[in-house]
Tab-separated table of C-alpha atoms in Angstrom:
chain	number	residue	atom	x	y	z
A	1	GLN	CA	-44.400	-99.597	-101.460
A	2	VAL	CA	-44.565	-97.552	-98.371
A	3	GLN	CA	-44.904	-99.461	-94.730
A	4	LEU	CA	-45.035	-97.968	-91.660
A	5	VAL	CA	-44.218	-100.234	-88.310
A	6	GLU	CA	-44.759	-99.468	-85.480
A	7	SER	CA	-43.129	-100.600	-81.871
A	8	GLY	CA	-43.244	-99.050	-77.951
A	9	GLY	CA	-47.000	-100.201	-77.343
A	10	GLY	CA	-48.263	-101.864	-74.235
A	11	LEU	CA	-49.338	-102.478	-70.517
A	12	VAL	CA	-48.574	-99.641	-67.949
A	13	GLN	CA	-50.242	-97.846	-64.592
A	14	ALA	CA	-51.847	-94.915	-64.286
A	15	GLY	CA	-48.776	-92.091	-64.308
A	16	GLY	CA	-46.455	-94.156	-66.261
A	17	SER	CA	-44.885	-93.099	-69.447
A	18	LEU	CA	-44.465	-94.989	-73.158
A	19	ARG	CA	-42.367	-94.107	-76.103
A	20	LEU	CA	-44.066	-94.838	-79.778
A	21	SER	CA	-41.768	-95.364	-82.413
A	22	CYS	CA	-43.228	-95.451	-86.329
A	23	ALA	CA	-40.794	-95.994	-88.930
A	24	ALA	CA	-41.784	-95.435	-92.525
A	25	THR	CA	-39.605	-97.557	-94.996
A	26	GLY	CA	-39.840	-98.612	-99.045
A	27	SER	CA	-40.120	-95.869	-101.590
A	28	ILE	CA	-39.658	-92.720	-100.234
A	29	TYR	CA	-38.786	-89.304	-102.290
A	30	SER	CA	-40.365	-87.377	-99.438
A	31	ILE	CA	-42.947	-87.050	-96.329
A	32	ASN	CA	-45.140	-83.601	-95.516
A	33	SER	CA	-46.248	-84.688	-92.036
A	34	MET	CA	-46.199	-87.699	-90.028
A	35	GLY	CA	-48.285	-88.065	-86.779
A	36	TRP	CA	-50.098	-90.785	-84.447
A	37	TYR	CA	-53.963	-90.972	-84.097
A	38	ARG	CA	-56.045	-93.644	-81.751
A	39	GLN	CA	-58.733	-95.611	-81.522
A	40	ALA	CA	-60.579	-96.534	-77.871
A	41	PRO	CA	-63.079	-99.606	-78.431
A	42	GLY	CA	-66.630	-98.046	-79.344
A	43	LYS	CA	-65.201	-94.861	-80.455
A	44	PRO	CA	-63.795	-93.357	-83.839
A	45	ARG	CA	-60.442	-92.981	-84.359
A	46	GLU	CA	-58.851	-89.604	-83.241
A	47	LEU	CA	-55.838	-87.212	-84.010
A	48	VAL	CA	-53.158	-87.313	-81.173
A	49	ALA	CA	-50.681	-85.573	-82.477
A	50	LEU	CA	-49.208	-84.541	-85.938
A	51	ARG	CA	-45.717	-83.280	-87.220
A	52	THR	CA	-45.507	-81.723	-90.378
A	53	SER	CA	-41.994	-81.314	-92.250
A	54	GLY	CA	-42.519	-78.066	-91.981
A	55	GLY	CA	-42.308	-78.752	-88.342
A	56	SER	CA	-45.860	-77.543	-87.234
A	57	ILE	CA	-47.120	-79.599	-84.709
A	58	ASN	CA	-50.440	-80.124	-83.495
A	59	TYR	CA	-51.826	-82.333	-80.449
A	60	ALA	CA	-55.220	-83.311	-79.202
A	61	ASP	CA	-56.622	-80.859	-76.333
A	62	SER	CA	-56.685	-84.287	-74.066
A	63	VAL	CA	-53.050	-85.115	-74.394
A	64	LYS	CA	-51.313	-81.861	-74.579
A	65	GLY	CA	-48.655	-80.866	-71.727
A	66	ARG	CA	-47.925	-85.092	-71.167
A	67	PHE	CA	-47.705	-86.331	-74.795
A	68	THR	CA	-44.580	-85.277	-77.006
A	69	ILE	CA	-43.956	-85.649	-80.545
A	70	SER	CA	-40.529	-85.905	-82.389
A	71	ARG	CA	-39.029	-86.576	-85.472
A	72	ASP	CA	-36.298	-87.893	-86.652
A	73	SER	CA	-36.381	-86.705	-90.587
A	74	PRO	CA	-33.478	-88.413	-92.224
A	75	LYS	CA	-34.383	-91.512	-90.483
A	76	ASN	CA	-38.212	-91.121	-91.522
A	77	THR	CA	-38.945	-91.777	-87.866
A	78	VAL	CA	-41.623	-90.767	-85.866
A	79	TYR	CA	-41.349	-90.658	-81.963
A	80	LEU	CA	-44.560	-90.050	-79.173
A	81	GLN	CA	-43.128	-89.583	-75.739
A	82	MET	CA	-46.419	-90.338	-73.228
A	83	ASN	CA	-45.978	-89.341	-70.292
A	84	SER	CA	-48.120	-89.349	-66.907
A	85	LEU	CA	-50.758	-91.273	-69.127
A	86	LYS	CA	-54.296	-91.755	-67.794
A	87	PRO	CA	-56.966	-94.909	-68.147
A	88	GLU	CA	-58.330	-93.242	-70.176
A	89	ASP	CA	-55.460	-92.896	-73.212
A	90	THR	CA	-56.255	-96.541	-73.727
A	91	ALA	CA	-56.297	-97.718	-77.334
A	92	VAL	CA	-54.587	-98.001	-80.414
A	93	TYR	CA	-52.287	-96.166	-81.600
A	94	TYR	CA	-51.916	-95.874	-85.415
A	95	CYS	CA	-49.302	-93.932	-87.071
A	96	ASN	CA	-49.678	-91.994	-89.945
A	97	ALA	CA	-47.741	-90.577	-92.925
A	98	ARG	CA	-48.236	-88.688	-95.962
A	99	VAL	CA	-45.701	-89.526	-98.406
A	100	ILE	CA	-44.806	-88.735	-101.367
A	101	PRO	CA	-42.652	-92.097	-103.702
A	102	SER	CA	-40.633	-92.362	-105.136
A	103	VAL	CA	-40.526	-89.475	-107.877
A	104	PRO	CA	-42.198	-86.057	-106.843
A	105	SER	CA	-46.132	-86.446	-107.237
A	106	VAL	CA	-48.704	-85.704	-104.962
A	107	ASP	CA	-48.657	-87.097	-101.632
A	108	TYR	CA	-50.219	-90.475	-100.815
A	109	ASN	CA	-52.138	-91.498	-97.036
A	110	TYR	CA	-50.628	-94.011	-95.034
A	111	TRP	CA	-51.138	-96.483	-92.263
A	112	GLY	CA	-49.654	-98.414	-89.108
A	113	GLN	CA	-50.617	-101.757	-88.243
A	114	GLY	CA	-51.109	-100.348	-84.651
A	115	THR	CA	-49.885	-101.049	-81.406
A	116	GLN	CA	-52.083	-101.357	-78.062
A	117	VAL	CA	-51.312	-99.279	-75.430
A	118	THR	CA	-52.965	-100.017	-71.861
A	119	VAL	CA	-53.332	-97.816	-68.707
A	120	SER	CA	-54.652	-99.213	-66.050
A	121	SER	CA	-56.096	-97.531	-62.953
């Protein structure tokens, strides 16, 4: 079983910064990708940033230049540094990982429990 444990959300004023962390624990053979999605009230969940094991990175257009995703592979941890935060960044942020479990097989999709980020104007 794989668990994704998130931390780092909170309340910040517009223009401020937050750093989210997500650690994958459990039976892990390898991780194909780790990233962050977010969901604001009344809106669908959307991709924020994704980093593959090969080093490819995708960002939502709305966060390019403000957010940075990084990964500590030995620790199976992904980070999201969020700078110049805007009220429209307010959402629940979910960690996502595609994990191959303890033996080589297909990868499985896992989600964290979500962490609230609130940006006040």
